[in-house]
Tab-separated table of C-alpha atoms in Angstrom:
chain	number	residue	atom	x	y	z
A	1	MET	CA	59.167	69.833	-102.999
A	2	ALA	CA	59.699	66.137	-103.169
A	3	SER	CA	63.259	66.494	-102.042
A	4	LEU	CA	62.169	68.503	-99.047
A	5	GLN	CA	59.662	65.815	-97.937
A	6	VAL	CA	62.290	63.146	-98.269
A	7	SER	CA	64.808	65.139	-96.246
A	8	ARG	CA	62.165	65.688	-93.521
A	9	LEU	CA	61.436	62.000	-93.322
A	10	VAL	CA	65.151	61.234	-93.051
A	11	LEU	CA	65.688	63.736	-90.322
A	12	SER	CA	62.694	62.520	-88.339
A	13	SER	CA	63.808	58.950	-88.611
A	14	SER	CA	67.380	59.801	-87.601
A	15	SER	CA	66.225	61.842	-84.621
A	16	SER	CA	63.958	59.113	-83.404
A	17	SER	CA	66.698	56.568	-83.679
A	18	THR	CA	69.219	58.648	-81.766
A	19	ARG	CA	66.768	59.577	-78.863
A	20	PRO	CA	68.112	58.383	-75.442
A	21	LYS	CA	66.024	55.645	-73.664
A	22	ALA	CA	65.024	56.313	-70.032
A	23	ALA	CA	64.978	53.080	-68.010
A	24	VAL	CA	64.137	52.803	-64.263
A	25	SER	CA	66.031	49.946	-62.618
A	26	ILE	CA	64.276	48.572	-59.489
A	27	PRO	CA	66.641	46.782	-57.156
A	28	LYS	CA	65.738	43.187	-56.491
A	29	LEU	CA	65.050	42.144	-52.911
A	30	PRO	CA	67.301	39.476	-51.498
A	31	LYS	CA	65.775	36.064	-51.061
A	32	PHE	CA	65.342	34.877	-47.490
A	33	HIS	CA	65.110	31.176	-46.863
A	34	VAL	CA	62.975	30.716	-43.687
A	35	SER	CA	62.887	27.157	-42.424
A	36	VAL	CA	59.538	26.456	-40.713
A	37	PRO	CA	59.678	23.435	-38.411
A	38	LYS	CA	57.237	20.759	-39.325
A	39	ILE	CA	54.523	19.948	-36.813
A	40	PRO	CA	54.605	16.300	-36.015
A	41	THR	CA	51.389	14.688	-37.169
A	42	LEU	CA	49.804	12.097	-34.944
A	43	SER	CA	48.532	9.124	-36.766
A	44	VAL	CA	45.078	8.591	-35.243
A	45	LYS	CA	43.738	5.195	-35.919
A	46	GLU	CA	40.056	4.584	-36.290
A	47	PRO	CA	38.474	3.069	-33.182
A	48	SER	CA	38.256	-0.601	-33.359
A	49	PHE	CA	35.190	-2.374	-32.119
A	50	GLU	CA	36.633	-5.779	-32.301
A	51	PHE	CA	36.162	-6.265	-28.531
A	52	VAL	CA	32.392	-6.409	-29.048
A	53	GLU	CA	32.882	-9.228	-31.458
A	54	SER	CA	35.166	-10.966	-29.006
A	55	LEU	CA	32.544	-10.951	-26.175
A	56	PRO	CA	31.042	-14.308	-25.400
A	57	LEU	CA	27.564	-14.887	-26.754
A	58	SER	CA	26.103	-15.437	-23.284
A	59	LEU	CA	27.280	-11.990	-22.128
A	60	LYS	CA	25.750	-10.310	-25.195
A	61	GLN	CA	22.454	-12.033	-24.538
A	62	LYS	CA	22.566	-11.001	-20.891
A	63	ARG	CA	23.090	-7.346	-21.780
A	64	GLY	CA	20.270	-7.476	-24.272
A	65	SER	CA	18.043	-9.180	-21.726
A	66	ASP	CA	18.858	-6.493	-19.126
A	67	SER	CA	17.835	-3.706	-21.495
A	68	ILE	CA	14.598	-5.531	-22.336
A	69	GLN	CA	13.738	-6.105	-18.667
A	70	ARG	CA	14.502	-2.469	-17.885
A	71	ALA	CA	12.175	-1.386	-20.700
A	72	ARG	CA	9.483	-3.722	-19.350
A	73	LEU	CA	9.845	-2.299	-15.868
A	74	ASN	CA	9.605	1.233	-17.271
A	75	ALA	CA	6.397	0.247	-19.030
A	76	VAL	CA	4.978	-1.042	-15.739
A	77	LEU	CA	6.038	2.223	-14.084
A	78	GLU	CA	4.078	4.201	-16.661
A	79	GLU	CA	0.958	2.130	-15.940
A	80	VAL	CA	1.433	2.696	-12.214
A	81	MET	CA	1.603	6.466	-12.756
A	82	ASP	CA	-1.565	6.295	-14.844
A	83	ARG	CA	-3.341	4.348	-12.117
A	84	ILE	CA	-2.331	6.947	-9.541
A	85	GLU	CA	-4.084	9.653	-11.558
A	86	MET	CA	-7.160	7.503	-12.206
A	87	HIS	CA	-7.647	6.510	-8.555
A	88	LYS	CA	-7.141	10.109	-7.408
A	89	ASN	CA	-9.757	11.466	-9.839
A	90	ILE	CA	-12.290	8.744	-9.059
A	91	GLY	CA	-11.746	9.208	-5.332
A	92	ASP	CA	-12.564	12.906	-5.649
A	93	GLN	CA	-15.616	12.063	-7.742
A	94	ARG	CA	-16.977	9.563	-5.195
A	95	ASN	CA	-16.363	11.936	-2.363
A	96	ASN	CA	-18.488	14.465	-4.245
A	97	TRP	CA	-21.135	11.741	-4.634
A	98	ASN	CA	-21.294	11.338	-0.893
A	99	SER	CA	-21.801	15.019	-0.127
A	100	LEU	CA	-24.189	15.736	-3.023
A	101	LEU	CA	-26.376	12.656	-2.471
A	102	LEU	CA	-26.532	13.250	1.280
A	103	ASN	CA	-27.612	16.863	0.859
A	104	SER	CA	-30.144	15.955	-1.812
A	105	VAL	CA	-31.711	13.091	0.160
A	106	ASN	CA	-31.998	15.156	3.314
A	107	MET	CA	-33.538	18.104	1.488
A	108	ILE	CA	-36.064	15.828	-0.254
A	109	THR	CA	-36.931	14.052	2.993
A	110	LEU	CA	-37.384	17.185	5.059
A	111	THR	CA	-39.384	18.928	2.316
A	112	ALA	CA	-41.672	15.909	2.055
A	113	ALA	CA	-42.068	15.806	5.836
A	114	LEU	CA	-43.077	19.456	5.846
A	115	MET	CA	-45.590	18.879	3.062
A	116	ALA	CA	-46.996	15.867	4.919
A	117	GLY	CA	-47.489	18.009	8.006
A	118	ILE	CA	-49.289	20.700	6.037
A	119	ALA	CA	-51.527	18.102	4.424
A	120	SER	CA	-52.341	16.480	7.761
A	121	VAL	CA	-53.207	19.801	9.412
A	122	ASN	CA	-55.453	21.121	6.617
A	123	GLY	CA	-56.550	17.730	5.244
A	124	HIS	CA	-59.337	15.699	6.860
A	125	GLY	CA	-61.284	15.189	3.671
A	126	VAL	CA	-60.512	18.495	1.966
A	127	ASP	CA	-59.724	18.001	-1.725
A	128	SER	CA	-57.435	21.041	-1.877
A	129	VAL	CA	-54.642	19.204	-0.065
A	130	THR	CA	-54.643	16.174	-2.332
A	131	ALA	CA	-51.906	17.646	-4.516
A	132	VAL	CA	-49.733	18.313	-1.423
A	133	LYS	CA	-50.245	14.771	-0.212
A	134	ILE	CA	-49.356	13.284	-3.581
A	135	ALA	CA	-46.233	15.421	-3.848
A	136	SER	CA	-45.170	14.364	-0.358
A	137	THR	CA	-45.628	10.683	-1.227
A	138	VAL	CA	-43.622	11.034	-4.451
A	139	LEU	CA	-40.775	12.834	-2.675
A	140	LEU	CA	-40.619	10.302	0.138
A	141	THR	CA	-40.621	7.417	-2.325
A	142	SER	CA	-37.743	9.028	-4.221
A	143	ALA	CA	-35.860	9.608	-0.977
A	144	THR	CA	-36.306	5.926	-0.116
A	145	GLY	CA	-34.718	4.890	-3.418
A	146	PHE	CA	-31.810	7.277	-3.055
A	147	ALA	CA	-31.216	6.229	0.546
A	148	ALA	CA	-31.205	2.537	-0.458
A	149	LEU	CA	-28.728	3.288	-3.249
A	150	MET	CA	-26.395	5.156	-0.926
A	151	SER	CA	-26.604	2.382	1.669
A	152	LYS	CA	-25.742	-0.151	-1.016
A	153	ILE	CA	-22.665	1.520	-2.538
A	154	GLN	CA	-21.468	3.486	0.535
A	155	PRO	CA	-19.891	6.505	-1.261
A	156	SER	CA	-17.708	7.445	1.735
A	157	GLN	CA	-16.222	3.957	1.788
A	158	LEU	CA	-15.691	4.048	-1.986
A	159	ALA	CA	-13.804	7.329	-1.652
A	160	GLU	CA	-11.617	5.887	1.122
A	161	GLU	CA	-10.805	2.859	-1.019
A	162	GLN	CA	-9.577	5.107	-3.808
A	163	ARG	CA	-7.528	7.214	-1.396
A	164	ASN	CA	-5.830	4.069	-0.083
A	165	ALA	CA	-5.227	2.842	-3.642
A	166	THR	CA	-3.664	6.190	-4.606
A	167	ARG	CA	-1.367	6.117	-1.578
A	168	LEU	CA	-0.241	2.508	-2.206
A	169	PHE	CA	0.312	3.076	-5.924
A	170	LYS	CA	2.432	6.141	-5.094
A	171	LYS	CA	4.475	4.011	-2.726
A	172	LEU	CA	4.931	1.370	-5.418
A	173	ARG	CA	5.994	4.052	-7.892
A	174	VAL	CA	8.720	5.298	-5.544
A	175	GLU	CA	9.952	1.730	-4.965
A	176	ILE	CA	10.153	1.045	-8.713
A	177	GLU	CA	12.028	4.282	-9.381
A	178	MET	CA	14.511	3.529	-6.578
A	179	PHE	CA	15.002	0.015	-7.891
A	180	LEU	CA	15.725	1.304	-11.418
A	181	ARG	CA	18.296	3.799	-10.052
A	182	GLU	CA	20.075	1.406	-7.719
A	183	ASN	CA	20.216	-1.725	-9.918
A	184	GLU	CA	22.009	-2.025	-13.227
A	185	GLU	CA	20.993	-5.619	-13.814
A	186	ILE	CA	17.272	-6.378	-13.756
A	187	GLU	CA	15.993	-9.915	-13.821
A	188	GLU	CA	12.751	-11.200	-15.244
A	189	GLU	CA	11.677	-12.276	-11.755
A	190	ASP	CA	11.833	-8.655	-10.587
A	191	VAL	CA	9.498	-7.561	-13.385
A	192	LYS	CA	7.074	-10.399	-12.645
A	193	GLU	CA	7.009	-9.519	-8.968
A	194	VAL	CA	6.150	-5.873	-9.707
A	195	ILE	CA	3.389	-6.948	-12.093
A	196	LYS	CA	1.947	-9.208	-9.384
A	197	ARG	CA	1.897	-6.294	-6.971
A	198	VAL	CA	0.081	-4.097	-9.489
A	199	LEU	CA	-2.539	-6.795	-10.161
A	200	SER	CA	-2.995	-7.382	-6.409
A	201	LEU	CA	-3.666	-3.676	-5.891
A	202	ASP	CA	-6.161	-3.685	-8.778
A	203	LYS	CA	-7.993	-6.590	-7.147
A	204	ALA	CA	-7.932	-5.051	-3.664
A	205	TYR	CA	-9.188	-1.630	-4.798
A	206	PRO	CA	-11.209	-2.006	-8.042
A	207	LEU	CA	-12.273	0.984	-10.060
A	208	PRO	CA	-15.633	-0.200	-11.498
A	209	LEU	CA	-18.796	-0.311	-9.404
A	210	ILE	CA	-20.690	-3.040	-11.257
A	211	GLY	CA	-19.389	-6.568	-11.016
A	212	THR	CA	-16.120	-5.964	-9.154
A	213	MET	CA	-17.188	-3.660	-6.311
A	214	LEU	CA	-16.073	-4.850	-2.896
A	215	GLU	CA	-18.707	-6.232	-0.553
A	216	LYS	CA	-19.672	-3.409	1.772
A	217	PHE	CA	-21.341	-5.612	4.388
A	218	PRO	CA	-19.382	-8.880	4.646
A	219	GLU	CA	-20.411	-11.625	7.038
A	220	GLU	CA	-17.290	-11.082	9.123
A	221	PHE	CA	-14.531	-8.513	9.322
A	222	LYS	CA	-11.475	-9.377	7.248
A	223	PRO	CA	-8.334	-7.240	6.870
A	224	ALA	CA	-7.577	-5.769	3.474
A	225	THR	CA	-5.007	-7.641	1.373
A	226	TRP	CA	-3.234	-5.672	-1.339
A	227	TRP	CA	-0.017	-7.694	-1.722
A	228	PRO	CA	0.601	-10.938	-3.610
A	229	GLU	CA	1.068	-14.252	-1.889
A	230	ASN	CA	4.566	-14.507	-0.522
A	231	LYS	CA	6.298	-17.314	-2.387
A	232	GLU	CA	9.836	-17.413	-1.124
A	233	ARG	CA	12.405	-17.809	-3.806
A	234	ASN	CA	15.115	-18.508	-1.219
A	235	PRO	CA	13.767	-20.570	1.634
A	236	LYS	CA	17.133	-20.760	3.374
A	237	THR	CA	17.632	-18.131	6.024
A	238	SER	CA	20.803	-16.114	5.595
A	239	LEU	CA	22.288	-14.001	8.365
A	240	ALA	CA	24.115	-11.757	5.910
A	241	ASN	CA	22.998	-8.331	4.715
A	242	GLY	CA	22.777	-6.806	8.185
A	243	TRP	CA	20.785	-9.636	9.756
A	244	SER	CA	21.740	-11.454	12.945
A	245	GLN	CA	20.134	-13.979	15.234
A	246	GLU	CA	19.394	-11.245	17.803
A	247	LEU	CA	17.675	-9.078	15.183
A	248	GLU	CA	15.585	-12.010	13.919
A	249	ALA	CA	14.520	-12.826	17.473
A	250	GLU	CA	13.625	-9.159	18.024
A	251	MET	CA	11.495	-9.080	14.848
A	252	ARG	CA	9.676	-12.264	15.913
A	253	GLU	CA	8.827	-10.726	19.282
A	254	VAL	CA	7.625	-7.508	17.648
A	255	ALA	CA	5.464	-9.553	15.266
A	256	HIS	CA	3.962	-11.396	18.230
A	257	VAL	CA	3.140	-8.122	20.004
A	258	VAL	CA	1.634	-6.623	16.857
A	259	LYS	CA	-0.581	-9.658	16.314
A	260	SER	CA	-1.695	-10.046	19.935
A	261	ARG	CA	-2.327	-6.376	20.693
A	262	ASP	CA	-2.613	-3.957	17.783
A	263	ALA	CA	-4.076	-6.275	15.125
A	264	GLU	CA	-6.690	-7.760	17.497
A	265	GLU	CA	-7.693	-4.297	18.705
A	266	TYR	CA	-8.271	-3.032	15.171
A	267	GLU	CA	-10.230	-6.142	14.302
A	268	LYS	CA	-12.547	-5.545	17.281
A	269	LEU	CA	-13.065	-1.918	16.263
A	270	GLY	CA	-13.689	-3.054	12.696
A	271	HIS	CA	-16.406	-5.458	13.863
A	272	VAL	CA	-18.109	-2.611	15.790
A	273	ALA	CA	-17.949	-0.284	12.789
A	274	LEU	CA	-19.349	-3.014	10.513
A	275	LYS	CA	-22.319	-3.695	12.790
A	276	LEU	CA	-23.085	0.014	13.244
A	277	ASN	CA	-22.846	0.677	9.514
A	278	ARG	CA	-25.143	-2.285	8.733
A	279	PHE	CA	-27.742	-1.069	11.248
A	280	LEU	CA	-27.715	2.492	9.913
A	281	ALA	CA	-27.794	1.319	6.268
A	282	ILE	CA	-30.980	-0.647	6.939
A	283	SER	CA	-32.634	1.944	9.202
A	284	GLY	CA	-32.438	4.897	6.770
A	285	PRO	CA	-34.345	3.395	3.810
A	286	VAL	CA	-36.813	1.638	6.141
A	287	LEU	CA	-37.716	4.883	7.900
A	288	THR	CA	-38.210	6.799	4.632
A	289	GLY	CA	-40.246	3.872	3.253
A	290	VAL	CA	-42.556	3.888	6.282
A	291	SER	CA	-42.914	7.640	5.929
A	292	ALA	CA	-43.824	7.276	2.247
A	293	VAL	CA	-46.497	4.666	2.990
A	294	SER	CA	-47.929	6.722	5.864
A	295	SER	CA	-48.194	9.797	3.666
A	296	VAL	CA	-50.648	7.928	1.424
A	297	PHE	CA	-53.192	7.736	4.298
A	298	ILE	CA	-52.985	11.403	5.225
A	299	GLY	CA	-56.417	12.998	5.161
A	300	GLN	CA	-58.292	10.034	6.618
A	301	ASP	CA	-60.377	10.244	9.780
A	302	SER	CA	-57.321	9.862	12.039
A	303	GLY	CA	-54.316	12.201	12.043
A	304	LEU	CA	-51.954	9.369	13.016
A	305	ALA	CA	-50.743	8.920	9.431
A	306	GLY	CA	-49.401	12.450	9.261
A	307	ILE	CA	-47.652	12.083	12.622
A	308	VAL	CA	-46.004	8.827	11.560
A	309	ALA	CA	-44.948	10.296	8.200
A	310	MET	CA	-43.366	13.360	9.746
A	311	THR	CA	-41.663	11.477	12.570
A	312	CYS	CA	-40.185	8.750	10.359
A	313	ALA	CA	-39.006	11.265	7.770
A	314	SER	CA	-37.252	13.343	10.439
A	315	LEU	CA	-35.612	10.251	11.919
A	316	ALA	CA	-34.514	9.145	8.445
A	317	ALA	CA	-32.768	12.478	7.891
A	318	VAL	CA	-30.972	12.067	11.204
A	319	VAL	CA	-29.907	8.500	10.369
A	320	ASN	CA	-28.687	9.461	6.906
A	321	THR	CA	-26.686	12.335	8.348
A	322	LEU	CA	-25.137	10.079	10.973
A	323	GLU	CA	-24.286	7.337	8.467
A	324	HIS	CA	-23.052	9.319	5.468
A	325	GLY	CA	-22.217	12.643	7.079
A	326	GLY	CA	-20.304	10.811	9.815
A	327	GLN	CA	-18.798	8.575	7.089
A	328	VAL	CA	-19.170	5.335	9.015
A	329	GLY	CA	-18.295	3.411	5.863
A	330	MET	CA	-15.025	5.309	5.615
A	331	VAL	CA	-14.249	4.472	9.258
A	332	PHE	CA	-14.895	0.772	8.578
A	333	GLU	CA	-12.564	0.875	5.556
A	334	MET	CA	-9.925	2.644	7.607
A	335	TYR	CA	-9.993	-0.137	10.223
A	336	ARG	CA	-9.905	-2.757	7.483
A	337	ASN	CA	-6.857	-1.120	5.897
A	338	SER	CA	-5.097	-0.726	9.269
A	339	ALA	CA	-5.656	-4.407	10.074
A	340	GLY	CA	-4.243	-5.251	6.647
A	341	PHE	CA	-1.190	-3.136	7.423
A	342	PHE	CA	-0.506	-5.122	10.599
A	343	SER	CA	-1.032	-8.397	8.733
A	344	LEU	CA	1.491	-7.347	6.066
A	345	LEU	CA	3.964	-6.211	8.710
A	346	GLU	CA	3.673	-9.501	10.562
A	347	GLU	CA	4.087	-11.502	7.363
A	348	THR	CA	7.113	-9.469	6.336
A	349	MET	CA	8.829	-9.843	9.726
A	350	LYS	CA	8.222	-13.604	9.787
A	351	SER	CA	9.422	-14.086	6.226
A	352	THR	CA	12.727	-15.957	5.830
A	353	GLU	CA	13.600	-14.173	2.608
A	354	LYS	CA	15.828	-11.280	3.667
A	355	ARG	CA	16.046	-9.034	0.585
A	356	GLU	CA	16.453	-5.805	2.563
A	357	ASN	CA	19.227	-4.826	4.906
A	358	GLY	CA	18.411	-5.832	8.476
A	359	GLN	CA	19.164	-2.479	10.064
A	360	VAL	CA	17.186	-0.620	7.391
A	361	PHE	CA	14.262	-2.997	7.910
A	362	GLU	CA	14.404	-2.460	11.694
A	363	THR	CA	14.310	1.307	11.232
A	364	ARG	CA	11.401	1.000	8.777
A	365	VAL	CA	9.388	-1.136	11.220
A	366	ALA	CA	10.063	1.247	14.102
A	367	VAL	CA	8.892	4.267	12.109
A	368	LYS	CA	5.770	2.466	10.884
A	369	LEU	CA	4.831	1.560	14.458
A	370	GLY	CA	5.508	5.108	15.644
A	371	ARG	CA	8.429	4.177	17.915
A	372	SER	CA	12.145	4.825	18.139
A	373	LEU	CA	14.696	2.029	17.778
A	374	SER	CA	15.302	1.888	21.525
A	375	GLU	CA	11.557	1.728	22.223
A	376	LEU	CA	11.172	-1.041	19.642
A	377	ARG	CA	13.945	-3.081	21.270
A	378	ASP	CA	12.478	-2.489	24.745
A	379	LEU	CA	9.100	-3.662	23.447
A	380	ALA	CA	10.670	-6.894	22.144
A	381	GLN	CA	12.518	-7.489	25.433
A	382	ARG	CA	9.411	-6.939	27.542
A	383	SER	CA	7.422	-9.294	25.316
A	384	ASN	CA	10.112	-11.952	25.630
A	385	LEU	CA	10.246	-11.597	29.440
A	386	SER	CA	6.453	-11.793	29.745
A	387	GLN	CA	6.362	-14.955	27.653
A	388	VAL	CA	9.107	-16.548	29.773
A	389	LYS	CA	7.266	-15.683	32.985
A	390	ALA	CA	4.007	-17.020	31.583
A	391	LYS	CA	5.680	-20.311	30.712
A	392	GLU	CA	7.247	-20.581	34.157
A	393	PHE	CA	3.898	-19.876	35.823
A	394	ALA	CA	2.174	-22.467	33.659
A	395	SER	CA	4.850	-25.057	34.485
A	396	LYS	CA	4.381	-24.437	38.200
A	397	LEU	CA	0.642	-24.895	37.933
A	398	PHE	CA	0.804	-28.085	35.963
């Protein structure tokens, strides 16, 4: 048995050693050498800012100053925009004052007049009408106080002041925005000039009522002034920038016509409006006051007190309606502002500092006066001819 196991092991080992090996030979792929062209690399150098260091110190300071002045002018522009909103809101508020106070005073006055009439008809010593008489006196006294307050502050004139201020601040805003767009270099003098214009507008059209309110009944009519005093930085007249001797002569003649005709006419109308407004402002409170005093004596032996109270109260309502409903104060302020416009136009045309192009300025003046360029030139020529004829006539006489 042992020999058999050994022989089996020998046979198995010999068979395993003589077994053929199966090998799969995979052909190798040929090597391809592909030459890819190299992309040329650009050597980008870092940007050098050495030129900033090479700038002169004066130029650096100038650029820094320009940015500061531009920031200052933008700050002034923001304040101008804020003032536009404030003046607009306050103008609406004071216009509401005018309508509400007028309606209230007239209703109080007419109600008191009616009560005074009832008391005078049924009175004559009857105690039952005492309450009606007292109520009439109280109402008329209140109406007198309200009428005096309205005559003092002139709500219609206050509203017109704020409307003018809103319009002028809007104009200043447009001018500042145009200046910022058109000018790269801004000087400190430009910022100071704009600030002066803002402060002049604040002084011409104040917002508060107490302390800074404009005088509503001045001794004489004076045009409104909302621009700073013209201090010429360049007193020498230059004929550049679209200006010529003919254009300067034309502007002088137009200024003479504006002063002798338009400005004087508006000043006369302003005087009339001032006198009328003063008369109405005094008449309204006086009439309601007389009516209030007369209502105290209703119920006496004579019925004259009731007649006087009713008549004066009715007249007071008419006067208040004419003054505040007709907005006589607003008319006076309109004439004052128009006279100021002609004064500013005359001062601008006579100024020797020509900061605006001559042709642009001529067009602006023509549009403001409601004329075409040809009509403006004809006006200047006619004015010049009339002055020459007047001088020749005067020389012949003397």
